[in-house]
mmCIF file of C-alpha atoms and ligand atoms in Angstrom:
data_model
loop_
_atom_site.group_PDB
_atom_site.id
_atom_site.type_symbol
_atom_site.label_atom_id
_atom_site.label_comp_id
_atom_site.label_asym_id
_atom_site.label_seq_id
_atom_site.Cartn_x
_atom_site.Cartn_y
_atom_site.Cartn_z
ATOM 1 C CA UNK A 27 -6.107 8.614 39.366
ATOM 2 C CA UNK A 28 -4.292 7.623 36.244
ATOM 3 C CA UNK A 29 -6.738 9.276 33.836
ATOM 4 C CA UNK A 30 -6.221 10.903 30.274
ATOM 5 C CA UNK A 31 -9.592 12.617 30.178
ATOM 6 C CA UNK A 32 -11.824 14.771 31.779
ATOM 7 C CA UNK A 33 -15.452 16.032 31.053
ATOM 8 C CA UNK A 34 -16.049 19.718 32.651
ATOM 9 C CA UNK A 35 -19.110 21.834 31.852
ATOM 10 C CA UNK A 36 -18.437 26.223 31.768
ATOM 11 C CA UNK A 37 -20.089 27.926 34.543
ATOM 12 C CA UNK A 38 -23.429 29.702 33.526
ATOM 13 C CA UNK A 39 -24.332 33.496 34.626
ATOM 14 C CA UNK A 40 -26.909 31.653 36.335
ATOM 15 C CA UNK A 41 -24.067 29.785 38.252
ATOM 16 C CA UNK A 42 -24.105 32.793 40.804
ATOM 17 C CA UNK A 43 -27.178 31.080 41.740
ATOM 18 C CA UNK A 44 -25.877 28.062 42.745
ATOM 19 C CA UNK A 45 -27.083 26.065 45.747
ATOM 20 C CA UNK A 46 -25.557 26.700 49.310
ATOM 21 C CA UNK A 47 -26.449 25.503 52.706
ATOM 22 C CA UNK A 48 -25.255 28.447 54.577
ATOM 23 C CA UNK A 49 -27.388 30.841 52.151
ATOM 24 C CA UNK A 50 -24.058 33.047 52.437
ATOM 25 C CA UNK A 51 -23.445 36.008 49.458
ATOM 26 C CA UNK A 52 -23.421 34.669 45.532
ATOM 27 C CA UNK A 53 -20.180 34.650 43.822
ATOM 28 C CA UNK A 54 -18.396 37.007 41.636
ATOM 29 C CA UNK A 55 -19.192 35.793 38.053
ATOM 30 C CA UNK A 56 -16.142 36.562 36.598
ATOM 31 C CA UNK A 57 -14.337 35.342 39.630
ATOM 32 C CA UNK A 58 -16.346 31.921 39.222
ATOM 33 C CA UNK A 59 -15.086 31.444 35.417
ATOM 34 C CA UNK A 60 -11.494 32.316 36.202
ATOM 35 C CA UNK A 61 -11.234 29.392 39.014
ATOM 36 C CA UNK A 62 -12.916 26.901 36.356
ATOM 37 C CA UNK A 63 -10.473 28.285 33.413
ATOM 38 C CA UNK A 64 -7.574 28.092 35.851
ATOM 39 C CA UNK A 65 -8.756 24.025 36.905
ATOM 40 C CA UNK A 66 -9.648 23.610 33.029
ATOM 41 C CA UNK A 67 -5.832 24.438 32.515
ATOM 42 C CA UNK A 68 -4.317 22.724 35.082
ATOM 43 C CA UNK A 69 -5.587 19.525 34.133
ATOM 44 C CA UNK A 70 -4.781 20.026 30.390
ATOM 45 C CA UNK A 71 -1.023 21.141 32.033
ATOM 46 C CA UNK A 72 -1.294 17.776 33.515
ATOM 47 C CA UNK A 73 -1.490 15.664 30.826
ATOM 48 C CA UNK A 74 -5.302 15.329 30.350
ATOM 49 C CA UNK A 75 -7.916 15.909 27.327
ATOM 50 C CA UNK A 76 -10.207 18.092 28.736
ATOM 51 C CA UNK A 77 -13.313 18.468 27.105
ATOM 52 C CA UNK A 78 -15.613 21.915 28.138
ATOM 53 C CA UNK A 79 -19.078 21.895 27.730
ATOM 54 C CA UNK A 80 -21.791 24.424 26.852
ATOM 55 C CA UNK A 81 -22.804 26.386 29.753
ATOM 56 C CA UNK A 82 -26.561 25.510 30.857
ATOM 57 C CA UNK A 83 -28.750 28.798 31.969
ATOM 58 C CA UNK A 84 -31.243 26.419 33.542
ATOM 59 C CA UNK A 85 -29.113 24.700 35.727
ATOM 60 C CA UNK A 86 -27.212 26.903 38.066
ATOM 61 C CA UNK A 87 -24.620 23.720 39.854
ATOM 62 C CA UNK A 88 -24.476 22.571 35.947
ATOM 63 C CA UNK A 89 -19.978 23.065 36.154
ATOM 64 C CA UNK A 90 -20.351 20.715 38.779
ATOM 65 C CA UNK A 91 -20.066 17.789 36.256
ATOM 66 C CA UNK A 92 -18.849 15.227 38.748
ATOM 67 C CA UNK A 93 -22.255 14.754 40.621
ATOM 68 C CA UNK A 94 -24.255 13.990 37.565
ATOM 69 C CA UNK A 95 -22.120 10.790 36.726
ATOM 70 C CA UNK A 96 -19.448 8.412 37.289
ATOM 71 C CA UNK A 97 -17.007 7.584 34.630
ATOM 72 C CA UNK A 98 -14.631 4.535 34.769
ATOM 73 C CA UNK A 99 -12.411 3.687 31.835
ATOM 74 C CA UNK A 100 -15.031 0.419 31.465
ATOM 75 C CA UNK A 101 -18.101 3.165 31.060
ATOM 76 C CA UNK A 102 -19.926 5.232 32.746
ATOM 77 C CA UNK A 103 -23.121 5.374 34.670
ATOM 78 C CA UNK A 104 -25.841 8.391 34.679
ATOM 79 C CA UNK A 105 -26.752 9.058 38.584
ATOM 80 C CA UNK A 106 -29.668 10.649 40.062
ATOM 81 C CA UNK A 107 -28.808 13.181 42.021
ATOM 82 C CA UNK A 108 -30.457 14.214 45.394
ATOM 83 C CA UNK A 109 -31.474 17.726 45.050
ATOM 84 C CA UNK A 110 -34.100 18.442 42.498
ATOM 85 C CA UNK A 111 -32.842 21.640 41.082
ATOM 86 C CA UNK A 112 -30.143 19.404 39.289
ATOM 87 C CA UNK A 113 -32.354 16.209 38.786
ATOM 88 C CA UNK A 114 -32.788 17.701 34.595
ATOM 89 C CA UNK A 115 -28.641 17.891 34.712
ATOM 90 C CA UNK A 116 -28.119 14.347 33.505
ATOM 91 C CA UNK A 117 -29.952 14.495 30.295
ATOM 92 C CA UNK A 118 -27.877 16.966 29.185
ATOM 93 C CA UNK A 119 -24.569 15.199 30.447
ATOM 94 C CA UNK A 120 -26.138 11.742 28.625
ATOM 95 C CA UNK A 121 -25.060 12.618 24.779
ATOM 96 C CA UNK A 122 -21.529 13.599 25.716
ATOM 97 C CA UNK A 123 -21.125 10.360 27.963
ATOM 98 C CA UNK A 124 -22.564 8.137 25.177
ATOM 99 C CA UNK A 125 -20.411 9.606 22.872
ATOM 100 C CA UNK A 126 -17.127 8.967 24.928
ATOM 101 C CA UNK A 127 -17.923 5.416 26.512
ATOM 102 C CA UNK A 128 -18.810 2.295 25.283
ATOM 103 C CA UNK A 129 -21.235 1.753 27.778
ATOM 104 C CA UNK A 130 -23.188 3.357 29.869
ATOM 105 C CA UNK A 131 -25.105 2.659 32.638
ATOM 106 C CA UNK A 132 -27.872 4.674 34.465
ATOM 107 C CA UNK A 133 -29.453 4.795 37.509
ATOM 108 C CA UNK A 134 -33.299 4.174 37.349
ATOM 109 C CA UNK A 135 -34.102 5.511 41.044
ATOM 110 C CA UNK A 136 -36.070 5.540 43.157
ATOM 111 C CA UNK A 137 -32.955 6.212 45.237
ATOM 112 C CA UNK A 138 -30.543 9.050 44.576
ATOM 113 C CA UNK A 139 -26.841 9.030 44.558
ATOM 114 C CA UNK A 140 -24.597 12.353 43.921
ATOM 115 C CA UNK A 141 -21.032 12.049 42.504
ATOM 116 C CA UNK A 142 -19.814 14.002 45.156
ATOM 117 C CA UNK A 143 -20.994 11.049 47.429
ATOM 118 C CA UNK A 144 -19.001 8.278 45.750
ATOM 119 C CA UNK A 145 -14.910 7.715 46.193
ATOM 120 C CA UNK A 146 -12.818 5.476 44.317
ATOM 121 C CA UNK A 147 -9.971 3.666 45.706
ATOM 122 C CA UNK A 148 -7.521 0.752 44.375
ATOM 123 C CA UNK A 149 -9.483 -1.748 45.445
ATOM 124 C CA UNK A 150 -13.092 -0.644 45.922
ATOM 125 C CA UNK A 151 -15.956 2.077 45.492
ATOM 126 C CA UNK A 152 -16.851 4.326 48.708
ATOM 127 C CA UNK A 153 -20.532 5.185 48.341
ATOM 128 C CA UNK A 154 -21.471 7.922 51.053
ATOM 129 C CA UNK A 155 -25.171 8.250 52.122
ATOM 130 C CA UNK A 156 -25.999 12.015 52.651
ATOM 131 C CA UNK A 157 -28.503 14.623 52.396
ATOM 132 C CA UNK A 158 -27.928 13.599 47.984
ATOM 133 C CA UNK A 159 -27.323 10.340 48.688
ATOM 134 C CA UNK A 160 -29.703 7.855 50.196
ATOM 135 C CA UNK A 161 -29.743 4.088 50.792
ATOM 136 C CA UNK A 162 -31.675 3.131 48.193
ATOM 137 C CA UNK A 163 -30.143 5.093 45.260
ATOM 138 C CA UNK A 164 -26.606 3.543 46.718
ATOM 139 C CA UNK A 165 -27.653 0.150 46.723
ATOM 140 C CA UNK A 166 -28.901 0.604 43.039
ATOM 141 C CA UNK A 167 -25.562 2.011 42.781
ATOM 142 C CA UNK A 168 -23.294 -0.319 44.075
ATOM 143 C CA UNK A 169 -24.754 -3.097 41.746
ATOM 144 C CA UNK A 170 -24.478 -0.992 38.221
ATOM 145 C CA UNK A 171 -20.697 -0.722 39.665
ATOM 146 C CA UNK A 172 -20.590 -4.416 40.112
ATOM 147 C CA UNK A 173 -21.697 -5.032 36.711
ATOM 148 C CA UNK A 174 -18.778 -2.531 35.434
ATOM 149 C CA UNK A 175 -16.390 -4.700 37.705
ATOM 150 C CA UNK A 176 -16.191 -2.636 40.721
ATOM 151 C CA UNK A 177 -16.550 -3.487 44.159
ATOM 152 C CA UNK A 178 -18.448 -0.992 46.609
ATOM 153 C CA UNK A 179 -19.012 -0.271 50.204
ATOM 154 C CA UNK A 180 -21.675 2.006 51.801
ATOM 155 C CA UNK A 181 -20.019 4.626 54.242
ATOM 156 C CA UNK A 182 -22.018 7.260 56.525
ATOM 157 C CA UNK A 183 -21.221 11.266 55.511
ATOM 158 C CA UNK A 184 -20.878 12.814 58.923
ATOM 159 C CA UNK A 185 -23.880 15.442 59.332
ATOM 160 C CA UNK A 186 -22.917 19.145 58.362
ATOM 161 C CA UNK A 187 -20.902 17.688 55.245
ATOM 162 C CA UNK A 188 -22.952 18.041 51.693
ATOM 163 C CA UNK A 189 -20.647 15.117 50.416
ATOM 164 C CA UNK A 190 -18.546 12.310 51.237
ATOM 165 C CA UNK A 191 -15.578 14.187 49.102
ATOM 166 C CA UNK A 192 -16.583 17.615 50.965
ATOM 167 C CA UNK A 193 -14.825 15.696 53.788
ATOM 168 C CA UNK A 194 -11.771 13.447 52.304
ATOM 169 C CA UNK A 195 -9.520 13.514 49.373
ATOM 170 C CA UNK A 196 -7.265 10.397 47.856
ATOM 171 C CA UNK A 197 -3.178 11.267 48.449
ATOM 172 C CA UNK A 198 -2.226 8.393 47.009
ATOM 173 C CA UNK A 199 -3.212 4.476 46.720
ATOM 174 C CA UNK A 200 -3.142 3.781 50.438
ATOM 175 C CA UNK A 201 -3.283 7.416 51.941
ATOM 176 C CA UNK A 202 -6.879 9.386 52.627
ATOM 177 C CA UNK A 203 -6.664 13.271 54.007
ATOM 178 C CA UNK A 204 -9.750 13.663 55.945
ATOM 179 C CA UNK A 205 -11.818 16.084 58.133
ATOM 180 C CA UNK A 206 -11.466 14.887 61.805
ATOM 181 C CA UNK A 207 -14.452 13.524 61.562
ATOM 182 C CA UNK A 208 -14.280 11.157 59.063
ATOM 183 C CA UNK A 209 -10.969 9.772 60.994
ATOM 184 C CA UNK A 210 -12.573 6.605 62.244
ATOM 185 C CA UNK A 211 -14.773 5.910 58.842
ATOM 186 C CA UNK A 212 -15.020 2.208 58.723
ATOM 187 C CA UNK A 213 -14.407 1.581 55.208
ATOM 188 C CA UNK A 214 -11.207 4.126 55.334
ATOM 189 C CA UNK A 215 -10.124 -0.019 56.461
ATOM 190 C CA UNK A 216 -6.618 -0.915 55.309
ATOM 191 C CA UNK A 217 -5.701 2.879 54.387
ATOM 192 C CA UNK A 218 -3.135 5.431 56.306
ATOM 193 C CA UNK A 219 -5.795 8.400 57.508
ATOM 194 C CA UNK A 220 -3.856 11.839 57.025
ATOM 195 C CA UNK A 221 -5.810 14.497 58.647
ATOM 196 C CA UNK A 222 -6.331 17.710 57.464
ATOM 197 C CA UNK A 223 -4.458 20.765 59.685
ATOM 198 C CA UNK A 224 -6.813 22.517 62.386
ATOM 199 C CA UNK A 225 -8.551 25.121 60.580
ATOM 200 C CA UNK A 226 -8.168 23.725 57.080
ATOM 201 C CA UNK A 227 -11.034 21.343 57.185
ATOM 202 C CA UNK A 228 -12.119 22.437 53.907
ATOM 203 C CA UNK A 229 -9.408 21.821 52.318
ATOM 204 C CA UNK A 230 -9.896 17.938 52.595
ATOM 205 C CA UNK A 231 -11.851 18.078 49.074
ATOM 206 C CA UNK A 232 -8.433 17.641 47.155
ATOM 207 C CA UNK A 233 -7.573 16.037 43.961
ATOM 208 C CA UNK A 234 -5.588 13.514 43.211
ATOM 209 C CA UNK A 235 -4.551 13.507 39.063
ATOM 210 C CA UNK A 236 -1.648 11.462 38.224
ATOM 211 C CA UNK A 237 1.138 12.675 39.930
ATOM 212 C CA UNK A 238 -0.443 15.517 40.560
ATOM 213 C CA UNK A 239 -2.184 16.405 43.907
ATOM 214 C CA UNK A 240 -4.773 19.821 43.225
ATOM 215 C CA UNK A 241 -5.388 21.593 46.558
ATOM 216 C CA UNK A 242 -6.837 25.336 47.321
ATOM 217 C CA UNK A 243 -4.996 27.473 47.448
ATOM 218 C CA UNK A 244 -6.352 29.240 50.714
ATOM 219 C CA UNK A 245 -4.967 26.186 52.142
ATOM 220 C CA UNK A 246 -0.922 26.497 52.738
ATOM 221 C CA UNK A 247 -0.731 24.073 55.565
ATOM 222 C CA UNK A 248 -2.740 21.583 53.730
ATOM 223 C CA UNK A 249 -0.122 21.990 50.663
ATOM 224 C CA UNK A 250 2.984 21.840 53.282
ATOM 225 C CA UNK A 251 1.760 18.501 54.386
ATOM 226 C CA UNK A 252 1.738 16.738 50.864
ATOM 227 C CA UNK A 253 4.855 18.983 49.988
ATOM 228 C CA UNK A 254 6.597 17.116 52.771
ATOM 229 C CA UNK A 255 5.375 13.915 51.678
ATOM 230 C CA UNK A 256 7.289 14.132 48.115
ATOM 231 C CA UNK A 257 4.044 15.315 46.284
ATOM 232 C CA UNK A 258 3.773 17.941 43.736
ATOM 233 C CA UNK A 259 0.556 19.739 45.455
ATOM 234 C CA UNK A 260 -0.707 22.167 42.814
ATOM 235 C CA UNK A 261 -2.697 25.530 45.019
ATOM 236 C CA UNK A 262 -5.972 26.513 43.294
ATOM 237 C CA UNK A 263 -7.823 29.441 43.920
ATOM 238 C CA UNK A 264 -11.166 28.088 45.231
ATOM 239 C CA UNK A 265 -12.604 31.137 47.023
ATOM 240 C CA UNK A 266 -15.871 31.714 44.545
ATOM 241 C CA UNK A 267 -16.263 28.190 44.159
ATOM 242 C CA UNK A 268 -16.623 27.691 47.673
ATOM 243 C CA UNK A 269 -19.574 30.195 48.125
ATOM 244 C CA UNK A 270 -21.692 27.291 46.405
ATOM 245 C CA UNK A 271 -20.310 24.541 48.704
ATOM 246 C CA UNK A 272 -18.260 22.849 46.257
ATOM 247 C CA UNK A 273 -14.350 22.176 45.794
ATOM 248 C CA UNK A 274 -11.562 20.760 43.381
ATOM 249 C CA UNK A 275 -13.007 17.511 42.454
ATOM 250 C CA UNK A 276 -16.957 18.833 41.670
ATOM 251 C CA UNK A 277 -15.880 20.546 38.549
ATOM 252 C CA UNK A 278 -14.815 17.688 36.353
ATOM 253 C CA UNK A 279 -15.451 13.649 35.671
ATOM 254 C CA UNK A 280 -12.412 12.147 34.991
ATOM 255 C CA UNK A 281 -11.305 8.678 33.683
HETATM 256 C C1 CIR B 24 -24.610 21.752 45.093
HETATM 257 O O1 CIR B 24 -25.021 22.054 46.218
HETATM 258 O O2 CIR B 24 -25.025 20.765 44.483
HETATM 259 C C2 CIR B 24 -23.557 22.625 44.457
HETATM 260 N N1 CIR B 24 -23.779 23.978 44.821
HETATM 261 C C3 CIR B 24 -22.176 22.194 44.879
HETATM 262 C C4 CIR B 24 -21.823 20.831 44.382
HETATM 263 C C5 CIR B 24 -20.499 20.396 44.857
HETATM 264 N N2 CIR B 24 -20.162 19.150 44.305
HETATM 265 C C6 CIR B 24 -19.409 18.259 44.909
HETATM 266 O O3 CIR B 24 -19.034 18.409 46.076
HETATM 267 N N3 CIR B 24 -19.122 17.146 44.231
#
């Protein structure tokens, strides 16, 4: 979480339109674009270049840059995500990576693998299968993040979460918060578990920037907690966001 850049895309009028699994009300527009200018300008606050992409009309989830790709200081790698609204999302994400990394890597399928999905820790790469995510596209996966010199294990998403991140959040080096349950995830190995407050399961999808911790705002206990633990916990208003299922870290890559 030591990064100096970040890649976000602005949220289209189409955005309103974004995919959901509870097929709940759209957004407020306006609403939308003030949570991504108010993220946009936290992580500038931070310390990071943030660079802000055209909006894409075509592709509704388009802000969500983080599922399209992962980015590592040593490159990046194009993904293929799982749902096929956003399957034409990388090639417009592949010009701006190839103009910021010295290599990159891409996915070739037939597997898919959503950013959302993948979680990096000190010492490995958490790759969870999900409805976006299947066994094939993480295997694929896990071997273009060999090749950038990163080790990776394949976790299980617990059903009813869109992505591994939906449901845990780095702290710090050692320390996960997670949904209950993700509390006895196998590859959490070797890490402290935190667990997120009853009734703030969704505010598990922190993010971790530096020294930094971004967490929703909604979320008080959830910010008490890393308070407590000496962290500067940043709140974020997350409400519209969270009509399209998605959460702090979906709305940037970051290395
Ligand atoms: C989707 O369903 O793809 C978007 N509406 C939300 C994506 C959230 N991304 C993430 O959790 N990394």
């Amino acid at each position: 979480y030591a990064f100096t850049r970040a890649l976000c895309r602005a949220p289209a009028r189409s955005a309103v339109k974004g995919i959901r699994a509870d097929g709940g009300p759209d957004p407020d527009f306006y609403g939308l674009l003030a949570e991504h200018e108010a993220y946009v300008a936290t992580l500038r606050d931070i310390g990071l270049a943030v660079d802000v992409l055209d909006p894409l009309d075509d592709f509704p989830d388009a802000l969500f840059t983080e599922d399209v790709a992962l980015t590592f200081p040593e490159g990046a790698i194009l993904l293929r995500p799982g749902a096929p609204s956003r399957a034409g999302e990388v090639d417009h994400i592949r010009a701006p990576l190839a103009a910021r990394h010295k290599r990159l890597l891409a996915m070739a399928g037939p597997g898919f693998a959503d950013g959302g999905d993948i979680l990096r820790l000190a010492d490995r790469v958490i790759i969870g299968l999900s409805a976006r995510t299947d066994r094939a596209g993480a295997e694929e996966l896990a071997g273009l993040l060999a090749e950038l010199g990163y080790r990776a294990v394949i976790a299980e998403t617990p059903p009813g979460v869109l992505h591994f991140k939906t449901g845990c959040g780095l702290i710090d080096e050692r320390t996960i918060l997670a949904v209950p349950a993700l509390a006895a995830c196998p590859e959490f190995d070797g890490l402290e578990v935190v667990l997120t407050p009853p009734g703030e399961e969704p505010a598990a999808n922190i993010l971790r920037v530096r020294d930094t911790v971004l967490v929703g705002n909604r979320w008080s206990a959830t910010h008490a907690l890393l308070a407590a633990r000496g962290l500067e916990a940043r709140p974020l208003p997350t409400d519209q966001i969270a009509h399209i299922d998605a959460g702090l870290s979906c709305m940037s890559l970051r290395w």
